mmCIF file of C-alpha atoms in Angstrom:
data_model
loop_
_atom_site.group_PDB
_atom_site.id
_atom_site.type_symbol
_atom_site.label_atom_id
_atom_site.label_comp_id
_atom_site.label_asym_id
_atom_site.label_seq_id
_atom_site.Cartn_x
_atom_site.Cartn_y
_atom_site.Cartn_z
ATOM 1 C CA MET A 1 3.200 -16.315 8.902
ATOM 2 C CA LYS A 2 4.773 -17.116 5.443
ATOM 3 C CA TYR A 3 7.458 -14.453 3.715
ATOM 4 C CA ARG A 4 8.839 -13.737 0.623
ATOM 5 C CA ARG A 5 11.887 -11.772 -1.031
ATOM 6 C CA LEU A 6 11.368 -8.362 -1.084
ATOM 7 C CA GLY A 7 13.220 -7.506 -4.712
ATOM 8 C CA LYS A 8 16.865 -6.301 -4.495
ATOM 9 C CA THR A 9 16.981 -5.460 -0.908
ATOM 10 C CA GLY A 10 17.237 -9.331 -0.255
ATOM 11 C CA TRP A 11 15.010 -9.109 2.982
ATOM 12 C CA ASP A 12 12.594 -11.771 4.008
ATOM 13 C CA VAL A 13 8.877 -10.076 5.080
ATOM 14 C CA SER A 14 5.703 -11.289 5.912
ATOM 15 C CA GLU A 15 3.370 -12.070 2.644
ATOM 16 C CA VAL A 16 0.716 -10.206 5.213
ATOM 17 C CA SER A 17 2.010 -6.926 6.396
ATOM 18 C CA LEU A 18 0.932 -4.092 8.053
ATOM 19 C CA GLY A 19 -0.292 -0.741 6.776
ATOM 20 C CA THR A 20 -0.816 1.986 9.035
ATOM 21 C CA TRP A 21 -3.044 4.816 7.273
ATOM 22 C CA GLN A 22 -5.501 4.147 9.874
ATOM 23 C CA VAL A 23 -3.885 2.455 12.284
ATOM 24 C CA GLY A 24 -4.693 4.613 15.050
ATOM 25 C CA GLY A 25 -8.258 4.991 14.234
ATOM 26 C CA THR A 26 -10.833 4.724 12.017
ATOM 27 C CA TRP A 27 -10.696 7.724 9.042
ATOM 28 C CA GLY A 28 -11.196 10.815 10.539
ATOM 29 C CA ALA A 29 -10.733 10.426 13.868
ATOM 30 C CA PRO A 30 -8.710 11.200 16.174
ATOM 31 C CA PHE A 31 -5.247 9.654 16.702
ATOM 32 C CA ASN A 32 -5.786 6.747 19.570
ATOM 33 C CA ASP A 33 -1.953 5.851 20.405
ATOM 34 C CA ARG A 34 -2.836 3.211 23.295
ATOM 35 C CA GLU A 35 -4.972 1.266 20.240
ATOM 36 C CA ALA A 36 -1.882 2.205 17.527
ATOM 37 C CA GLU A 37 0.058 0.754 20.031
ATOM 38 C CA HIS A 38 -2.101 -2.229 20.521
ATOM 39 C CA ILE A 39 -2.067 -3.307 16.954
ATOM 40 C CA ILE A 40 1.146 -2.810 15.854
ATOM 41 C CA ASN A 41 2.394 -4.864 18.805
ATOM 42 C CA GLU A 42 -0.278 -7.568 17.765
ATOM 43 C CA ALA A 43 1.102 -7.203 14.129
ATOM 44 C CA ILE A 44 4.566 -8.191 15.417
ATOM 45 C CA ASP A 45 3.282 -10.825 17.271
ATOM 46 C CA SER A 46 1.514 -12.393 14.469
ATOM 47 C CA GLY A 47 4.874 -12.585 12.395
ATOM 48 C CA ILE A 48 4.504 -9.597 10.655
ATOM 49 C CA ASN A 49 7.832 -7.846 10.313
ATOM 50 C CA PHE A 50 7.285 -5.011 7.459
ATOM 51 C CA ILE A 51 5.366 -2.208 8.708
ATOM 52 C CA ASP A 52 4.472 0.458 6.222
ATOM 53 C CA THR A 53 4.101 4.146 7.054
ATOM 54 C CA ALA A 54 4.509 7.614 6.150
ATOM 55 C CA ASP A 55 5.339 11.046 7.301
ATOM 56 C CA VAL A 56 1.512 12.425 6.624
ATOM 57 C CA TYR A 57 -0.373 10.015 8.040
ATOM 58 C CA SER A 58 -2.196 11.399 11.201
ATOM 59 C CA ASP A 59 0.529 14.404 10.911
ATOM 60 C CA GLY A 60 3.741 12.328 11.994
ATOM 61 C CA LEU A 61 1.505 10.473 14.882
ATOM 62 C CA SER A 62 1.822 6.806 12.593
ATOM 63 C CA GLU A 63 5.140 7.706 12.476
ATOM 64 C CA LYS A 64 5.672 8.067 16.079
ATOM 65 C CA ALA A 65 3.343 5.356 17.250
ATOM 66 C CA VAL A 66 5.476 2.403 15.254
ATOM 67 C CA GLY A 67 9.151 4.218 16.037
ATOM 68 C CA ARG A 68 7.732 3.251 19.910
ATOM 69 C CA VAL A 69 6.895 -0.017 19.523
ATOM 70 C CA VAL A 70 9.463 -1.461 16.919
ATOM 71 C CA GLY A 71 12.057 0.345 19.721
ATOM 72 C CA SER A 72 10.359 -1.975 22.346
ATOM 73 C CA ARG A 73 10.686 -4.999 20.564
ATOM 74 C CA SER A 74 14.010 -7.561 20.433
ATOM 75 C CA GLU A 75 12.642 -8.753 16.558
ATOM 76 C CA TYR A 76 13.718 -7.012 13.655
ATOM 77 C CA ILE A 77 10.878 -5.077 12.051
ATOM 78 C CA TYR A 78 11.765 -3.611 8.743
ATOM 79 C CA VAL A 79 10.232 0.244 8.477
ATOM 80 C CA ALA A 80 9.111 1.513 5.285
ATOM 81 C CA THR A 81 8.232 5.218 5.425
ATOM 82 C CA LYS A 82 7.227 7.722 3.067
ATOM 83 C CA CYS A 83 8.029 11.208 1.522
ATOM 84 C CA GLY A 84 7.163 13.984 -0.443
ATOM 85 C CA ARG A 85 3.615 14.247 0.013
ATOM 86 C CA LYS A 86 3.875 17.435 2.652
ATOM 87 C CA ILE A 87 5.179 19.518 -0.269
ATOM 88 C CA SER A 88 2.394 22.238 -0.727
ATOM 89 C CA PRO A 89 1.167 22.946 -3.371
ATOM 90 C CA HIS A 90 2.138 19.773 -4.477
ATOM 91 C CA THR A 91 3.951 20.162 -7.884
ATOM 92 C CA ASN A 92 6.809 19.452 -9.494
ATOM 93 C CA GLU A 93 8.413 23.068 -9.154
ATOM 94 C CA ASN A 94 8.678 22.629 -5.442
ATOM 95 C CA TYR A 95 9.915 19.315 -5.416
ATOM 96 C CA ASN A 96 13.688 20.130 -4.560
ATOM 97 C CA VAL A 97 16.277 18.117 -2.776
ATOM 98 C CA ARG A 98 16.355 20.054 0.517
ATOM 99 C CA ALA A 99 13.369 19.523 1.253
ATOM 100 C CA LEU A 100 12.973 15.758 0.674
ATOM 101 C CA ARG A 101 16.232 15.583 2.857
ATOM 102 C CA LYS A 102 14.258 17.328 5.522
ATOM 103 C CA TYR A 103 11.373 15.588 5.509
ATOM 104 C CA VAL A 104 13.505 12.225 5.960
ATOM 105 C CA GLU A 105 15.584 13.485 8.842
ATOM 106 C CA GLU A 106 12.142 14.728 10.516
ATOM 107 C CA SER A 107 11.073 10.861 10.271
ATOM 108 C CA LEU A 108 13.880 9.636 11.738
ATOM 109 C CA GLN A 109 13.887 12.243 14.412
ATOM 110 C CA ARG A 110 10.004 11.022 14.909
ATOM 111 C CA MET A 111 10.571 7.461 15.022
ATOM 112 C CA GLN A 112 13.610 8.093 17.269
ATOM 113 C CA ILE A 113 15.685 5.779 14.662
ATOM 114 C CA GLU A 114 19.113 5.580 12.967
ATOM 115 C CA ARG A 115 18.096 4.689 9.535
ATOM 116 C CA ILE A 116 14.841 3.629 7.718
ATOM 117 C CA ASP A 117 14.933 0.532 6.133
ATOM 118 C CA LEU A 118 13.002 1.578 3.201
ATOM 119 C CA ILE A 119 11.620 5.517 2.165
ATOM 120 C CA GLN A 120 9.600 5.347 -0.684
ATOM 121 C CA LEU A 121 9.105 8.753 -2.837
ATOM 122 C CA HIS A 122 4.977 8.962 -1.667
ATOM 123 C CA SER A 123 2.539 9.335 -5.455
ATOM 124 C CA ILE A 124 4.870 12.321 -6.532
ATOM 125 C CA PRO A 125 3.878 14.807 -9.763
ATOM 126 C CA ASN A 126 4.972 12.715 -13.034
ATOM 127 C CA GLU A 127 7.078 14.955 -13.778
ATOM 128 C CA VAL A 128 9.573 14.465 -10.832
ATOM 129 C CA TYR A 129 10.439 10.885 -12.437
ATOM 130 C CA TYR A 130 12.126 12.670 -15.027
ATOM 131 C CA ARG A 131 14.914 14.295 -12.418
ATOM 132 C CA PRO A 132 17.642 12.371 -11.855
ATOM 133 C CA GLU A 133 18.842 14.773 -8.873
ATOM 134 C CA ILE A 134 15.906 13.836 -6.894
ATOM 135 C CA PHE A 135 16.803 9.820 -6.518
ATOM 136 C CA GLY A 136 20.413 10.982 -6.940
ATOM 137 C CA LEU A 137 19.525 12.476 -3.297
ATOM 138 C CA PHE A 138 18.908 8.806 -2.127
ATOM 139 C CA ASP A 139 22.007 7.769 -2.567
ATOM 140 C CA ARG A 140 23.812 10.206 -0.635
ATOM 141 C CA LEU A 141 21.264 9.509 2.125
ATOM 142 C CA ARG A 142 22.012 6.290 1.991
ATOM 143 C CA GLU A 143 25.916 6.571 2.058
ATOM 144 C CA GLU A 144 25.269 8.913 5.041
ATOM 145 C CA GLY A 145 23.630 5.769 6.490
ATOM 146 C CA LYS A 146 20.392 7.619 7.050
ATOM 147 C CA ILE A 147 18.264 5.261 4.981
ATOM 148 C CA GLN A 148 19.374 1.431 3.369
ATOM 149 C CA HIS A 149 16.684 1.273 0.218
ATOM 150 C CA LEU A 150 14.447 3.695 -2.368
ATOM 151 C CA GLY A 151 11.221 2.609 -3.118
ATOM 152 C CA VAL A 152 8.373 4.488 -5.035
ATOM 153 C CA SER A 153 4.860 4.816 -3.932
ATOM 154 C CA VAL A 154 2.680 4.979 -7.379
ATOM 155 C CA GLU A 155 -0.628 5.739 -8.569
ATOM 156 C CA LYS A 156 -0.332 4.599 -11.715
ATOM 157 C CA VAL A 157 1.703 1.563 -14.025
ATOM 158 C CA GLU A 158 3.521 3.832 -16.386
ATOM 159 C CA GLU A 159 4.720 5.740 -13.203
ATOM 160 C CA ALA A 160 6.192 2.665 -11.931
ATOM 161 C CA ILE A 161 8.010 2.001 -15.095
ATOM 162 C CA LYS A 162 9.411 5.104 -15.097
ATOM 163 C CA ALA A 163 10.808 4.813 -11.806
ATOM 164 C CA MET A 164 12.350 1.119 -12.337
ATOM 165 C CA GLU A 165 14.736 3.087 -14.832
ATOM 166 C CA TYR A 166 16.916 4.242 -11.512
ATOM 167 C CA PRO A 167 18.885 1.479 -10.066
ATOM 168 C CA ASN A 168 18.543 2.536 -6.588
ATOM 169 C CA VAL A 169 14.890 2.010 -6.881
ATOM 170 C CA ALA A 170 14.507 -1.160 -5.201
ATOM 171 C CA THR A 171 10.866 -1.574 -4.412
ATOM 172 C CA VAL A 172 7.207 -0.367 -5.945
ATOM 173 C CA GLN A 173 4.167 0.172 -4.280
ATOM 174 C CA ILE A 174 1.292 -0.320 -6.086
ATOM 175 C CA ILE A 175 -2.700 -0.656 -5.869
ATOM 176 C CA PHE A 176 -2.943 -4.283 -6.481
ATOM 177 C CA ASN A 177 -6.572 -6.103 -6.001
ATOM 178 C CA LEU A 178 -8.806 -7.851 -7.867
ATOM 179 C CA PHE A 179 -10.726 -4.789 -8.770
ATOM 180 C CA ARG A 180 -7.268 -3.368 -9.712
ATOM 181 C CA GLN A 181 -5.779 -5.970 -11.922
ATOM 182 C CA ARG A 182 -3.558 -3.783 -15.176
ATOM 183 C CA PRO A 183 -0.281 -4.329 -13.199
ATOM 184 C CA THR A 184 -0.593 -8.250 -14.162
ATOM 185 C CA GLU A 185 0.218 -7.326 -17.722
ATOM 186 C CA LEU A 186 3.974 -5.259 -18.457
ATOM 187 C CA PHE A 187 4.364 -4.027 -15.143
ATOM 188 C CA PHE A 188 4.648 -7.555 -13.417
ATOM 189 C CA GLU A 189 7.232 -8.328 -16.694
ATOM 190 C CA LEU A 190 9.452 -5.427 -15.337
ATOM 191 C CA VAL A 191 9.295 -6.303 -12.047
ATOM 192 C CA LYS A 192 10.777 -9.795 -12.452
ATOM 193 C CA ARG A 193 13.612 -8.138 -14.832
ATOM 194 C CA HIS A 194 14.422 -5.749 -12.669
ATOM 195 C CA ASP A 195 14.422 -7.440 -9.483
ATOM 196 C CA ILE A 196 11.735 -5.638 -7.927
ATOM 197 C CA GLY A 197 10.027 -6.011 -4.770
ATOM 198 C CA VAL A 198 6.385 -5.460 -5.068
ATOM 199 C CA ILE A 199 3.901 -4.040 -2.274
ATOM 200 C CA ALA A 200 0.350 -4.382 -3.056
ATOM 201 C CA ARG A 201 -1.479 -1.043 -1.251
ATOM 202 C CA VAL A 202 -5.244 -0.714 -1.051
ATOM 203 C CA PRO A 203 -5.703 -4.438 -1.200
ATOM 204 C CA LEU A 204 -9.241 -4.552 -0.464
ATOM 205 C CA ALA A 205 -10.036 -1.403 -1.992
ATOM 206 C CA SER A 206 -10.945 0.508 0.736
ATOM 207 C CA GLY A 207 -13.099 -2.192 2.499
ATOM 208 C CA LEU A 208 -15.193 -2.844 -0.559
ATOM 209 C CA LEU A 209 -13.813 -6.203 -0.832
ATOM 210 C CA THR A 210 -14.391 -7.279 2.346
ATOM 211 C CA GLY A 211 -18.316 -7.998 1.801
ATOM 212 C CA LYS A 212 -19.610 -6.092 4.555
ATOM 213 C CA PHE A 213 -20.446 -2.550 2.742
ATOM 214 C CA THR A 214 -24.246 -2.410 1.278
ATOM 215 C CA GLU A 215 -26.172 0.750 -0.511
ATOM 216 C CA GLN A 216 -27.320 1.898 3.116
ATOM 217 C CA THR A 217 -23.245 1.737 4.757
ATOM 218 C CA THR A 218 -22.055 5.540 5.501
ATOM 219 C CA PHE A 219 -18.878 6.760 6.283
ATOM 220 C CA GLY A 220 -17.951 9.872 8.097
ATOM 221 C CA GLU A 221 -17.103 13.139 6.892
ATOM 222 C CA GLY A 222 -13.529 12.753 7.419
ATOM 223 C CA ASP A 223 -13.232 9.482 5.677
ATOM 224 C CA HIS A 224 -11.903 9.750 2.132
ATOM 225 C CA ARG A 225 -14.790 7.014 1.183
ATOM 226 C CA HIS A 226 -17.277 9.925 1.959
ATOM 227 C CA PHE A 227 -15.464 12.881 0.727
ATOM 228 C CA ASN A 228 -13.341 11.644 -2.237
ATOM 229 C CA ARG A 229 -15.466 9.423 -4.659
ATOM 230 C CA GLU A 230 -14.487 11.255 -7.951
ATOM 231 C CA GLY A 231 -11.240 12.995 -6.368
ATOM 232 C CA GLU A 232 -12.025 15.702 -5.194
ATOM 233 C CA ALA A 233 -9.166 15.911 -2.496
ATOM 234 C CA PHE A 234 -6.562 13.576 -4.057
ATOM 235 C CA ASP A 235 -6.373 10.846 -6.674
ATOM 236 C CA LYS A 236 -9.724 8.755 -7.311
ATOM 237 C CA GLY A 237 -7.663 5.683 -7.457
ATOM 238 C CA GLU A 238 -6.932 5.638 -4.015
ATOM 239 C CA THR A 239 -10.452 5.723 -3.046
ATOM 240 C CA PHE A 240 -12.258 2.012 -3.268
ATOM 241 C CA SER A 241 -9.571 1.513 -6.165
ATOM 242 C CA GLY A 242 -11.331 3.984 -8.807
ATOM 243 C CA VAL A 243 -14.666 1.527 -8.836
ATOM 244 C CA ASP A 244 -17.678 3.179 -8.829
ATOM 245 C CA TYR A 245 -19.351 2.419 -5.174
ATOM 246 C CA GLU A 246 -22.593 1.106 -7.009
ATOM 247 C CA LEU A 247 -20.855 -1.083 -9.418
ATOM 248 C CA GLY A 248 -18.434 -2.601 -6.878
ATOM 249 C CA LEU A 249 -21.415 -3.440 -4.622
ATOM 250 C CA GLN A 250 -22.661 -5.674 -7.656
ATOM 251 C CA ALA A 251 -19.114 -7.422 -8.513
ATOM 252 C CA VAL A 252 -19.089 -8.322 -4.763
ATOM 253 C CA ASP A 253 -22.220 -9.604 -4.657
ATOM 254 C CA ARG A 254 -21.286 -11.404 -7.808
ATOM 255 C CA LEU A 255 -18.042 -12.811 -4.783
ATOM 256 C CA LYS A 256 -20.593 -13.379 -2.331
ATOM 257 C CA ALA A 257 -22.004 -15.940 -5.054
ATOM 258 C CA LEU A 258 -18.628 -17.652 -5.249
ATOM 259 C CA PHE A 259 -17.770 -18.419 -1.294
ATOM 260 C CA PRO A 260 -21.542 -18.768 0.102
ATOM 261 C CA ASP A 261 -20.112 -19.901 2.930
ATOM 262 C CA GLU A 262 -18.100 -17.141 3.975
ATOM 263 C CA LYS A 263 -19.216 -14.306 5.865
ATOM 264 C CA ASN A 264 -15.970 -12.002 5.603
ATOM 265 C CA LEU A 265 -14.178 -11.937 2.208
ATOM 266 C CA ALA A 266 -11.235 -10.208 2.821
ATOM 267 C CA PRO A 267 -8.853 -13.069 3.637
ATOM 268 C CA ILE A 268 -10.067 -14.491 -0.041
ATOM 269 C CA ALA A 269 -9.527 -11.260 -1.653
ATOM 270 C CA LEU A 270 -6.103 -10.975 -0.025
ATOM 271 C CA GLN A 271 -5.430 -14.868 -1.247
ATOM 272 C CA TRP A 272 -6.117 -13.632 -4.482
ATOM 273 C CA ILE A 273 -3.360 -11.179 -4.398
ATOM 274 C CA LEU A 274 -0.915 -13.944 -2.874
ATOM 275 C CA SER A 275 -1.353 -16.501 -5.952
ATOM 276 C CA PHE A 276 1.161 -14.137 -7.655
ATOM 277 C CA PRO A 277 4.191 -14.585 -7.138
ATOM 278 C CA GLU A 278 5.129 -11.579 -8.458
ATOM 279 C CA VAL A 279 4.156 -10.059 -5.427
ATOM 280 C CA SER A 280 6.303 -9.513 -2.222
ATOM 281 C CA CYS A 281 3.910 -8.444 0.773
ATOM 282 C CA ILE A 282 0.745 -6.635 0.512
ATOM 283 C CA ILE A 283 -0.392 -3.858 3.455
ATOM 284 C CA PRO A 284 -3.458 -4.079 4.683
ATOM 285 C CA GLY A 285 -4.561 -1.282 6.977
ATOM 286 C CA ALA A 286 -6.243 -2.554 10.664
ATOM 287 C CA SER A 287 -8.434 0.271 12.681
ATOM 288 C CA LYS A 288 -9.108 -2.531 15.061
ATOM 289 C CA VAL A 289 -7.124 -5.407 16.077
ATOM 290 C CA GLU A 290 -9.834 -7.677 14.667
ATOM 291 C CA HIS A 291 -9.608 -6.424 11.363
ATOM 292 C CA LEU A 292 -5.617 -7.162 11.678
ATOM 293 C CA ARG A 293 -6.442 -10.988 12.674
ATOM 294 C CA SER A 294 -8.780 -11.222 9.718
ATOM 295 C CA ASN A 295 -5.963 -10.313 7.447
ATOM 296 C CA VAL A 296 -3.467 -12.327 9.067
ATOM 297 C CA ALA A 297 -5.843 -15.398 8.600
ATOM 298 C CA ALA A 298 -5.608 -15.308 4.871
ATOM 299 C CA VAL A 299 -2.034 -17.078 4.855
ATOM 300 C CA ASP A 300 -3.374 -19.852 6.514
ATOM 301 C CA ARG A 301 -6.506 -20.897 4.501
ATOM 302 C CA PRO A 302 -6.193 -23.253 1.931
ATOM 303 C CA THR A 303 -4.529 -22.326 -1.357
ATOM 304 C CA LEU A 304 -7.476 -21.052 -3.810
ATOM 305 C CA SER A 305 -7.968 -23.585 -6.623
ATOM 306 C CA GLN A 306 -7.601 -22.674 -10.405
ATOM 307 C CA GLU A 307 -11.126 -22.756 -11.262
ATOM 308 C CA GLN A 308 -12.055 -19.922 -8.319
ATOM 309 C CA LEU A 309 -9.359 -17.924 -9.575
ATOM 310 C CA GLN A 310 -10.796 -17.992 -13.045
ATOM 311 C CA GLU A 311 -13.908 -17.363 -11.507
ATOM 312 C CA MET A 312 -12.899 -14.080 -9.845
ATOM 313 C CA ASN A 313 -11.145 -13.293 -12.766
ATOM 314 C CA ALA A 314 -14.582 -13.250 -14.969
ATOM 315 C CA ILE A 315 -16.069 -10.626 -12.311
ATOM 316 C CA TYR A 316 -13.612 -8.559 -12.788
ATOM 317 C CA ASP A 317 -13.275 -8.941 -16.753
ATOM 318 C CA GLU A 318 -17.238 -8.782 -16.888
ATOM 319 C CA LEU A 319 -17.929 -5.676 -14.728
ATOM 320 C CA VAL A 320 -15.241 -4.109 -13.656
ATOM 321 C CA LYS A 321 -12.549 -4.001 -16.383
ATOM 322 C CA PRO A 322 -14.221 -1.579 -18.652
ATOM 323 C CA THR A 323 -14.738 1.217 -16.162
ATOM 324 C CA VAL A 324 -11.128 1.363 -14.641
ATOM 325 C CA HIS A 325 -8.206 -0.847 -16.175
ATOM 326 C CA GLN A 326 -6.831 1.641 -18.555
ATOM 327 C CA LEU A 327 -6.777 4.297 -16.313
ATOM 328 C CA TRP A 328 -4.177 3.416 -13.615
#
């Protein structure tokens, strides 16, 4: 495993880390504690030292699994979780410091830890970014020893830019992959200026960039790749990075032509992200240990050449960029 500095936190975190949205099984399936613990332990064994979860992932079961495993290990593992998405309806009016404090304290209880290394505001409504009292709460929580650092998990570049105005924001978690390239512009410039750690989420575009999907692929009714393609349940950009599925398959076919000997494109797609020094780590998910091993393999592959990177970017520029670039 290789490690990079996570912005102003000063931590050295694994380039390939672990996201736990579906760590206990596939989307829509019951949570499997045993499988979740197996995957998390395997991740730590492979050198991963940063795990990202959230209070809403499997209604808290993901946090509990992370807490159990981290508590049983001798290595120090940085634990990042999120708060805010439990607010319902999820509107600016319902955000208040009392509710957020309660969510943080409940996460501490579920994970059975004394302090959260990184707490992240979870895809908050745009208006909340203009409320200093919300961000100020986390200074008090830090003084109380309940958290170490604050970050944000955003949908749009504009939200990330606004969040960076708050000096206590240490990290930004943002969708960034071959099919979502807008962060390479102003956002990356500001990241360097503010010493922000960048956590790249949805790095495989909901699995689209693995190259394993076809027009005949079906997804279960409880899978967001089935019910959220047009943003019916939450932001459309969370599903296939907002790219039309059929268009995405065309782009992936072009990618397969560039790497004809590769049966699994996931490590290559992850390598593309890691070619940017502004990225601190990527957090691909894994519902099976095999997925985790595939993701970690990105670290050991030969570096992509400049020619390969240019050809990959041309796929985005010609097929994907016109439909999504300015949306997020």
